[in-house]
């Protein structure tokens, strides 16, 4: 639900995709066979959130291609966790790359 709230649906969905993807690959889970189903579910959730981001971006692009390009490049300064170095924040493309959201990036 958090990805829908506020003005940042695309980066929120990409961040959720990144988070689910990282948890699905966590050695704490992947090293135990009993968590295989959970890891699979988290991977599916990561793809689902990637799809949300992609759908919103496609809708935005259909309405205003210039705005869609700006959306991809805007600095995510509100996401303090995504600060690469002091004063340099990631954008949607950076988050998608880190999440390995290849469908979104294509």
PDB file of C-alpha atoms in Angstrom:
ATOM      1  CA  UNK A   1       0.000   0.000   0.000  1.00  0.00           C
ATOM      2  CA  UNK A   2       2.827   2.465   0.765  1.00  0.00           C
ATOM      3  CA  UNK A   3       3.879   2.541  -2.899  1.00  0.00           C
ATOM      4  CA  UNK A   4       0.523   4.103  -3.853  1.00  0.00           C
ATOM      5  CA  UNK A   5       0.593   6.840  -1.231  1.00  0.00           C
ATOM      6  CA  UNK A   6       1.993  10.264  -1.901  1.00  0.00           C
ATOM      7  CA  UNK A   7       3.499  11.641  -5.074  1.00  0.00           C
ATOM      8  CA  UNK A   8       6.191   9.011  -5.564  1.00  0.00           C
ATOM      9  CA  UNK A   9       4.440   5.870  -6.794  1.00  0.00           C
ATOM     10  CA  UNK A  10       7.119   4.871  -9.310  1.00  0.00           C
ATOM     11  CA  UNK A  11      10.135   5.168  -6.987  1.00  0.00           C
ATOM     12  CA  UNK A  12       8.112   3.609  -4.134  1.00  0.00           C
ATOM     13  CA  UNK A  13       7.260   0.597  -6.298  1.00  0.00           C
ATOM     14  CA  UNK A  14      10.873   0.298  -7.488  1.00  0.00           C
ATOM     15  CA  UNK A  15      12.122   0.513  -3.913  1.00  0.00           C
ATOM     16  CA  UNK A  16       9.665  -2.238  -2.887  1.00  0.00           C
ATOM     17  CA  UNK A  17      10.915  -4.347  -5.800  1.00  0.00           C
ATOM     18  CA  UNK A  18      14.505  -3.797  -4.680  1.00  0.00           C
ATOM     19  CA  UNK A  19      13.658  -4.676  -1.082  1.00  0.00           C
ATOM     20  CA  UNK A  20      11.743  -7.862  -1.936  1.00  0.00           C
ATOM     21  CA  UNK A  21      14.457  -8.917  -4.373  1.00  0.00           C
ATOM     22  CA  UNK A  22      17.178  -8.438  -1.773  1.00  0.00           C
ATOM     23  CA  UNK A  23      15.236 -10.358   0.862  1.00  0.00           C
ATOM     24  CA  UNK A  24      14.603 -13.217  -1.585  1.00  0.00           C
ATOM     25  CA  UNK A  25      18.348 -13.542  -2.123  1.00  0.00           C
ATOM     26  CA  UNK A  26      19.287 -13.207   1.539  1.00  0.00           C
ATOM     27  CA  UNK A  27      21.648 -15.965   2.612  1.00  0.00           C
ATOM     28  CA  UNK A  28      19.738 -16.208   5.896  1.00  0.00           C
ATOM     29  CA  UNK A  29      16.769 -17.488   3.903  1.00  0.00           C
ATOM     30  CA  UNK A  30      18.316 -19.165   0.893  1.00  0.00           C
ATOM     31  CA  UNK A  31      20.539 -21.380   3.040  1.00  0.00           C
ATOM     32  CA  UNK A  32      17.520 -23.173   4.496  1.00  0.00           C
ATOM     33  CA  UNK A  33      15.338 -25.344   2.295  1.00  0.00           C
ATOM     34  CA  UNK A  34      12.239 -24.681   4.384  1.00  0.00           C
ATOM     35  CA  UNK A  35      12.344 -21.034   3.223  1.00  0.00           C
ATOM     36  CA  UNK A  36      12.430 -21.837  -0.492  1.00  0.00           C
ATOM     37  CA  UNK A  37       8.717 -21.127  -0.888  1.00  0.00           C
ATOM     38  CA  UNK A  38       9.077 -17.795   0.930  1.00  0.00           C
ATOM     39  CA  UNK A  39      11.993 -16.795  -1.305  1.00  0.00           C
ATOM     40  CA  UNK A  40       9.954 -17.660  -4.388  1.00  0.00           C
ATOM     41  CA  UNK A  41       7.034 -15.580  -3.101  1.00  0.00           C
ATOM     42  CA  UNK A  42       9.332 -12.625  -2.419  1.00  0.00           C
ATOM     43  CA  UNK A  43      10.787 -12.867  -5.920  1.00  0.00           C
ATOM     44  CA  UNK A  44       7.246 -12.822  -7.314  1.00  0.00           C
ATOM     45  CA  UNK A  45       6.425  -9.764  -5.204  1.00  0.00           C
ATOM     46  CA  UNK A  46       9.543  -8.025  -6.512  1.00  0.00           C
ATOM     47  CA  UNK A  47       8.357  -8.646 -10.091  1.00  0.00           C
ATOM     48  CA  UNK A  48       4.849  -7.482  -9.199  1.00  0.00           C
ATOM     49  CA  UNK A  49       6.110  -4.162  -7.861  1.00  0.00           C
ATOM     50  CA  UNK A  50       8.332  -3.766 -10.905  1.00  0.00           C
ATOM     51  CA  UNK A  51       5.185  -4.201 -12.990  1.00  0.00           C
ATOM     52  CA  UNK A  52       3.404  -1.501 -10.976  1.00  0.00           C
ATOM     53  CA  UNK A  53       6.247   0.936 -11.640  1.00  0.00           C
ATOM     54  CA  UNK A  54       6.331   0.024 -15.310  1.00  0.00           C
ATOM     55  CA  UNK A  55       2.568   0.453 -15.683  1.00  0.00           C
ATOM     56  CA  UNK A  56       2.559   3.872 -14.050  1.00  0.00           C
ATOM     57  CA  UNK A  57       5.479   5.014 -16.193  1.00  0.00           C
ATOM     58  CA  UNK A  58       3.767   3.766 -19.373  1.00  0.00           C
ATOM     59  CA  UNK A  59       0.583   5.636 -18.452  1.00  0.00           C
ATOM     60  CA  UNK A  60       2.581   8.770 -17.696  1.00  0.00           C
ATOM     61  CA  UNK A  61       4.444   8.434 -21.010  1.00  0.00           C
ATOM     62  CA  UNK A  62       1.169   8.103 -22.914  1.00  0.00           C
ATOM     63  CA  UNK A  63      -0.085  11.331 -21.292  1.00  0.00           C
ATOM     64  CA  UNK A  64       3.151  13.355 -21.414  1.00  0.00           C
ATOM     65  CA  UNK A  65       6.428  11.828 -22.695  1.00  0.00           C
ATOM     66  CA  UNK A  66       8.512  14.760 -21.426  1.00  0.00           C
ATOM     67  CA  UNK A  67       7.128  14.407 -17.919  1.00  0.00           C
ATOM     68  CA  UNK A  68       7.832  10.660 -17.996  1.00  0.00           C
ATOM     69  CA  UNK A  69      11.489  11.329 -18.867  1.00  0.00           C
ATOM     70  CA  UNK A  70      11.754  13.842 -16.033  1.00  0.00           C
ATOM     71  CA  UNK A  71      10.209  11.334 -13.645  1.00  0.00           C
ATOM     72  CA  UNK A  72      13.003   8.871 -14.416  1.00  0.00           C
ATOM     73  CA  UNK A  73      15.776  11.400 -13.825  1.00  0.00           C
ATOM     74  CA  UNK A  74      14.544  13.305 -10.790  1.00  0.00           C
ATOM     75  CA  UNK A  75      16.779  13.001  -7.735  1.00  0.00           C
ATOM     76  CA  UNK A  76      15.139  10.998  -4.943  1.00  0.00           C
ATOM     77  CA  UNK A  77      16.351  13.246  -2.121  1.00  0.00           C
ATOM     78  CA  UNK A  78      13.390  12.218   0.050  1.00  0.00           C
ATOM     79  CA  UNK A  79      14.737   8.685   0.103  1.00  0.00           C
ATOM     80  CA  UNK A  80      17.664   9.263   2.471  1.00  0.00           C
ATOM     81  CA  UNK A  81      18.524   5.548   2.324  1.00  0.00           C
ATOM     82  CA  UNK A  82      19.276   6.000  -1.366  1.00  0.00           C
ATOM     83  CA  UNK A  83      21.995   8.607  -0.887  1.00  0.00           C
ATOM     84  CA  UNK A  84      25.018   7.395  -2.853  1.00  0.00           C
ATOM     85  CA  UNK A  85      27.351   9.947  -1.353  1.00  0.00           C
ATOM     86  CA  UNK A  86      26.716  13.149   0.581  1.00  0.00           C
ATOM     87  CA  UNK A  87      24.340  15.279  -1.469  1.00  0.00           C
ATOM     88  CA  UNK A  88      24.089  12.848  -4.413  1.00  0.00           C
ATOM     89  CA  UNK A  89      20.869  10.882  -4.459  1.00  0.00           C
ATOM     90  CA  UNK A  90      19.683   8.105  -6.725  1.00  0.00           C
ATOM     91  CA  UNK A  91      16.961   8.462  -9.338  1.00  0.00           C
ATOM     92  CA  UNK A  92      14.393   5.924 -10.573  1.00  0.00           C
ATOM     93  CA  UNK A  93      16.807   4.491 -13.120  1.00  0.00           C
ATOM     94  CA  UNK A  94      19.453   3.948 -10.429  1.00  0.00           C
ATOM     95  CA  UNK A  95      16.942   2.154  -8.179  1.00  0.00           C
ATOM     96  CA  UNK A  96      15.762  -0.031 -11.078  1.00  0.00           C
ATOM     97  CA  UNK A  97      19.372  -0.959 -11.885  1.00  0.00           C
ATOM     98  CA  UNK A  98      20.083  -1.905  -8.273  1.00  0.00           C
ATOM     99  CA  UNK A  99      16.850  -3.916  -8.148  1.00  0.00           C
ATOM    100  CA  UNK A 100      17.797  -5.583 -11.436  1.00  0.00           C
ATOM    101  CA  UNK A 101      14.382  -4.600 -12.800  1.00  0.00           C
ATOM    102  CA  UNK A 102      15.240  -5.382 -16.403  1.00  0.00           C
ATOM    103  CA  UNK A 103      11.635  -5.225 -17.638  1.00  0.00           C
ATOM    104  CA  UNK A 104      11.305  -1.706 -16.257  1.00  0.00           C
ATOM    105  CA  UNK A 105      14.618  -0.659 -17.807  1.00  0.00           C
ATOM    106  CA  UNK A 106      13.652  -1.988 -21.251  1.00  0.00           C
TER     107      UNK A 106
END
